[in-house]
Structure formats: structure tokens, C-alpha cells
Amino acid sequence: MGTKCGRWNPTAEQVKVLTDLFRSGLRTPTTDQIQKISSQLSFYGNIESKNVFYWFQNHKARERQKRRRKVLVDESINDEDMRIQFDNISSNKHFPEISTNHETDERVIETLQLFPLNSLSEYAETEKLRLFTEEYMRENMTFSCSIGAEMDHPTLDLRLSFFS
Amino acid sequence: MGTKCGRWNPTAEQVKVLTDLFRSGLRTPTTDQIQKISSQLSFYGNIESKNVFYWFQNHKARERQKRRRKVLVDESINDEDMRIQFDNISSNKHFPEISTNHETDERVIETLQLFPLNSLSEYAETEKLRLFTEEYMRENMTFSCSIGAEMDHPTLDLRLSFFS
DNA sequence: TAGTTATGAATGAACG
DNA sequence: CGTTCATTCATAACTA
């Protein structure tokens, strides 16, 4: 039991709640949501809002990481996605003069080579869907998460409404 | 070692100088200041202007983010905040031939006279104070930072005057 | 207990 | 300026 608490060690219950919220679609909680979540989760043990913040950042990033690797092994892209790629490429608006951007250039080429125009990308579609969903949720959704009696503690009501 | 030079990796000395400048009250350096800072810091290793620019943006944003999150945790507002504000106004006020980090009672009193206590109690007020301070500094202040001989290299003179 | 993995934390870069 | 994304660092937890 390594309670050398130099860093946050989430309890099983905390992880369960966070995971459930994530599975239910929550990806980038607002500051208010983070506050509420951490406040609720403090019931199960020490926790700060920054822990919640980092947890979602990491969880999202690592899910994306895995999927990205898979996509690289798999395949392709469609016209829509291509447009997105091109849009993303135009960066360095702030410091165009410095712009020693070999990396970007490489990525452009790489992208063009790896993803022919006429093929499909489930990544782009799911990403678009996710973004839409997130936007939709941000304005209309209430995330809730409850833990039942099987876990030997009172049920947690974790309703996180934007308007509450 | 982190020589994955895809992104800037600041040296300890660079971080120290930047931090000192920040603590002395510099928040949003002008283009000229950025130029001077990065030029001076290039002594310690590779650095570009944009690195300095981003460093200040990030440092400022994260300080605020941290404070914003903290506020909801401990409801009482911030001795820390207060002290920072005082630093902004009082430090180097009579000009930094030598940058001293003293926070003397005298200076605090002086500050208090300029900004009555009851106007500091609200966030909006401290924000106004900060903005004022920033504006004031922008036109009247010289930021300086020096690193002494204990660091195994020549003393760096980093006087950044708006008029120099 | 050394080596590996999972993951909390941090931060440079950049976007809206 | 607040927020988001990408990598990377650090270390608790796990495994051979």
C-alpha cells in the first residue's frame, strides 16, 4: 500500500466514477464541472480539482493516442478529412518569419502519402461526431454518474448540469 | 537526456531568469522586451523569441488557472494573491540597479496607501489593480534580472528598459 | 529487487 | 486570454 502521497492516487471508486463519466461522453469538463466532480469525489478520499483536470486530459489523450496508432496501421482518409488536414497545416501564424518548420512540412508530405484522397477515414468521421457531440452536450447535456450499494458506501449522485 | 529538439527545452538558467522576471512583475513583455530577453538568454542555450513569448503566456495563464481552481477550494481569498499584487507595485519601484526581493513592511504600507484595503477584497478590484499595475509598468518600469557567479558563468545583465 | 508498465503531472506550442 | 493538444518527465504499481 504505497501511500507515499507525493502524488494523487485515486481510489477504485474515484476511478469508476471518472471512467463512467468519460464513457458517458464527457471529455473536457469545464472548470465548473471539474469543481463539482472533485468536490463529489472527495467523499471517497483526498482529491483536488487539478487531479480531475489531469485525469481527463490524460485519459482523452491516451485514448486518442491508441486510436491514432491503430489508424496508422489501418488506413486512409476521405475528402473531408483532407480538408481538415490542410486547415491544420496552415499554422505558425504568430511567428511565420522564424518558422523553421521542418516538422510541419514532413507531416504534410507524410499525410499526403499515407492518405490518398479517395479513401475513407473512420477517424475523421468519429472525430467530427465526437466534436459535435461534445458541443451538443456542452449546451444540452447533463452528465450523471451513480455508484450503487455494491460498493459499500452511499450512492453518489453526480449530476453535472451546465445550468445547475 | 531530453535533446529531442522538436521543441524548446529551457535550461535551468533560462528558467531562473524568466521566473525572476515574472516574479518581479513582468507579465506581457512587448516585442522589444521579448527580443532582448531571448537575445540575452541565448547565452545559456538555444532559444527563440517565440519561446519567450509562449513562456510568459503559459506562465501567466497557468498561474491564473491555478488560482481560479484554488479559490473554490479555499474560499478565503489569497494572501498569496495579495502579496503578488504588492510585489507588482512595490518591487523595484525606485529602480533596480540591484534587484532586491525584499518585501518590507514599508513597501506594503506604501502600497496600501495607494490602494485602500477594502478595494482589494474583490476579485474585480484586484484585477483592476493588476491591469493598472501592468499599464503603469509598461510605461515606467525597468525589469532587471541578474544571475550571480554562483552559477559558474558570467553575470548576466538583463536590464530591459522600455526606453533603452 | 531490477526492469516494465500504467498513469499522474508538467509544460511547450498553438488554437478560437 | 482561456482553453486545448502534443509530448515528455516522474513515479507508483506491477511483474518476472
mmCIF file of C-alpha atoms in Angstrom, chain B residues 29-154:
data_model
loop_
_atom_site.group_PDB
_atom_site.id
_atom_site.type_symbol
_atom_site.label_atom_id
_atom_site.label_comp_id
_atom_site.label_asym_id
_atom_site.label_seq_id
_atom_site.Cartn_x
_atom_site.Cartn_y
_atom_site.Cartn_z
ATOM 1 C CA PRO B 29 6.513 41.602 -22.441
ATOM 2 C CA THR B 30 6.452 43.703 -25.523
ATOM 3 C CA THR B 31 8.046 42.564 -28.716
ATOM 4 C CA ASP B 32 11.141 44.557 -27.911
ATOM 5 C CA GLN B 33 11.398 43.092 -24.469
ATOM 6 C CA ILE B 34 10.941 39.633 -25.865
ATOM 7 C CA GLN B 35 13.724 40.268 -28.305
ATOM 8 C CA LYS B 36 16.073 41.428 -25.609
ATOM 9 C CA ILE B 37 15.230 38.635 -23.261
ATOM 10 C CA SER B 38 15.667 35.916 -25.802
ATOM 11 C CA SER B 39 18.818 37.505 -27.070
ATOM 12 C CA GLN B 40 20.247 37.539 -23.589
ATOM 13 C CA LEU B 41 19.067 34.063 -22.786
ATOM 14 C CA SER B 42 20.620 32.666 -25.912
ATOM 15 C CA PHE B 43 23.819 32.801 -23.918
ATOM 16 C CA TYR B 44 22.600 29.778 -21.992
ATOM 17 C CA GLY B 45 21.439 27.750 -24.944
ATOM 18 C CA ASN B 46 19.235 27.741 -27.960
ATOM 19 C CA ILE B 47 16.215 29.924 -27.660
ATOM 20 C CA GLU B 48 13.949 31.877 -29.949
ATOM 21 C CA SER B 49 11.723 34.843 -29.380
ATOM 22 C CA LYS B 50 8.629 32.773 -29.678
ATOM 23 C CA ASN B 51 9.814 30.597 -26.809
ATOM 24 C CA VAL B 52 9.915 33.621 -24.556
ATOM 25 C CA PHE B 53 6.564 34.747 -25.819
ATOM 26 C CA TYR B 54 4.955 31.404 -25.142
ATOM 27 C CA TRP B 55 6.673 31.047 -21.811
ATOM 28 C CA PHE B 56 5.122 34.200 -20.477
ATOM 29 C CA GLN B 57 1.741 33.409 -21.918
ATOM 30 C CA ASN B 58 1.726 29.969 -20.393
ATOM 31 C CA HIS B 59 3.126 31.015 -17.074
ATOM 32 C CA LYS B 60 0.601 33.752 -16.679
ATOM 33 C CA ALA B 61 -2.315 31.634 -17.788
ATOM 34 C CA ARG B 62 -1.370 28.787 -15.506
ATOM 35 C CA GLU B 63 -0.878 30.953 -12.534
ATOM 36 C CA ARG B 64 -4.365 32.266 -13.026
ATOM 37 C CA GLN B 65 -5.801 28.869 -13.702
ATOM 38 C CA LYS B 66 -4.297 27.542 -10.555
ATOM 39 C CA ARG B 67 -5.609 30.446 -8.588
ATOM 40 C CA ARG B 68 -9.054 30.134 -10.071
ATOM 41 C CA ARG B 69 -9.237 26.497 -9.106
ATOM 42 C CA LYS B 70 -7.837 27.145 -5.719
ATOM 43 C CA VAL B 71 -10.384 29.836 -4.968
ATOM 44 C CA LEU B 72 -13.236 27.407 -4.931
ATOM 45 C CA VAL B 73 -11.335 25.128 -2.621
ATOM 46 C CA ASP B 74 -10.381 27.636 -0.024
ATOM 47 C CA GLU B 75 -12.956 30.297 -0.049
ATOM 48 C CA SER B 76 -10.894 32.968 1.592
ATOM 49 C CA ILE B 77 -9.055 34.935 -0.934
ATOM 50 C CA ASN B 78 -5.492 34.682 -1.105
ATOM 51 C CA ASP B 79 -2.750 36.154 0.868
ATOM 52 C CA GLU B 80 -0.666 34.859 -1.946
ATOM 53 C CA ASP B 81 -2.610 36.848 -4.440
ATOM 54 C CA MET B 82 -2.268 39.883 -2.334
ATOM 55 C CA ARG B 83 1.430 39.531 -1.997
ATOM 56 C CA ILE B 84 1.865 39.152 -5.701
ATOM 57 C CA GLN B 85 -0.092 42.260 -6.320
ATOM 58 C CA PHE B 86 2.016 44.104 -3.832
ATOM 59 C CA ASP B 87 5.121 42.834 -5.473
ATOM 60 C CA ASN B 88 3.945 44.114 -8.769
ATOM 61 C CA ILE B 89 3.681 47.571 -7.457
ATOM 62 C CA SER B 90 6.318 47.879 -4.859
ATOM 63 C CA SER B 91 9.251 45.881 -6.104
ATOM 64 C CA ASN B 92 11.889 47.754 -7.951
ATOM 65 C CA LYS B 93 9.891 50.847 -7.543
ATOM 66 C CA HIS B 94 12.806 53.083 -7.019
ATOM 67 C CA PHE B 95 14.635 51.310 -9.666
ATOM 68 C CA PRO B 96 16.520 48.235 -9.860
ATOM 69 C CA GLU B 97 20.145 48.919 -10.044
ATOM 70 C CA ILE B 98 20.191 45.918 -7.890
ATOM 71 C CA SER B 99 17.154 43.754 -7.844
ATOM 72 C CA THR B 100 16.213 43.054 -4.288
ATOM 73 C CA ASN B 101 13.410 40.748 -3.404
ATOM 74 C CA HIS B 102 12.657 42.453 -0.188
ATOM 75 C CA GLU B 103 9.095 42.706 0.829
ATOM 76 C CA THR B 104 9.422 45.228 3.523
ATOM 77 C CA ASP B 105 6.604 46.444 5.626
ATOM 78 C CA GLU B 106 7.381 49.862 4.394
ATOM 79 C CA ARG B 107 6.601 48.943 0.863
ATOM 80 C CA VAL B 108 3.430 47.233 1.786
ATOM 81 C CA ILE B 109 2.288 50.267 3.628
ATOM 82 C CA GLU B 110 3.151 52.364 0.707
ATOM 83 C CA THR B 111 1.081 50.139 -1.477
ATOM 84 C CA LEU B 112 -1.770 50.177 0.931
ATOM 85 C CA GLN B 113 -1.832 53.871 0.750
ATOM 86 C CA LEU B 114 -2.114 53.753 -2.969
ATOM 87 C CA PHE B 115 -4.774 51.076 -2.894
ATOM 88 C CA PRO B 116 -7.003 51.066 0.121
ATOM 89 C CA LEU B 117 -7.553 47.654 1.570
ATOM 90 C CA ASN B 118 -11.253 47.473 1.061
ATOM 91 C CA SER B 119 -10.854 47.866 -2.644
ATOM 92 C CA LEU B 120 -8.692 44.798 -2.758
ATOM 93 C CA SER B 121 -11.160 42.396 -1.327
ATOM 94 C CA GLU B 122 -12.943 41.637 -4.503
ATOM 95 C CA TYR B 123 -11.567 39.860 -7.460
ATOM 96 C CA ALA B 124 -12.686 42.520 -9.850
ATOM 97 C CA GLU B 125 -10.763 45.029 -7.876
ATOM 98 C CA THR B 126 -7.596 43.054 -7.782
ATOM 99 C CA GLU B 127 -7.975 42.549 -11.470
ATOM 100 C CA LYS B 128 -8.306 46.238 -11.995
ATOM 101 C CA LEU B 129 -5.304 46.691 -9.831
ATOM 102 C CA ARG B 130 -3.348 44.239 -11.849
ATOM 103 C CA LEU B 131 -4.273 45.879 -15.081
ATOM 104 C CA PHE B 132 -3.342 49.236 -13.740
ATOM 105 C CA THR B 133 -0.074 47.927 -12.484
ATOM 106 C CA GLU B 134 0.716 46.350 -15.780
ATOM 107 C CA GLU B 135 -0.064 49.515 -17.613
ATOM 108 C CA TYR B 136 1.948 51.522 -15.196
ATOM 109 C CA MET B 137 4.910 49.246 -15.530
ATOM 110 C CA ARG B 138 4.712 49.157 -19.228
ATOM 111 C CA GLU B 139 5.454 52.803 -19.296
ATOM 112 C CA ASN B 140 7.628 53.393 -16.328
ATOM 113 C CA MET B 141 9.330 50.233 -15.337
ATOM 114 C CA THR B 142 12.620 48.653 -15.955
ATOM 115 C CA PHE B 143 12.803 44.950 -15.357
ATOM 116 C CA SER B 144 16.094 43.552 -14.435
ATOM 117 C CA CYS B 145 17.436 40.211 -13.634
ATOM 118 C CA SER B 146 20.928 39.129 -12.863
ATOM 119 C CA ILE B 147 22.448 35.815 -12.162
ATOM 120 C CA GLY B 148 25.442 35.779 -9.938
ATOM 121 C CA ALA B 149 28.723 33.991 -10.009
ATOM 122 C CA GLU B 150 27.459 31.043 -8.034
ATOM 123 C CA MET B 151 26.175 29.599 -11.235
ATOM 124 C CA ASP B 152 29.506 29.109 -12.875
ATOM 125 C CA HIS B 153 29.167 31.607 -15.632
ATOM 126 C CA PRO B 154 29.444 35.336 -16.143
#
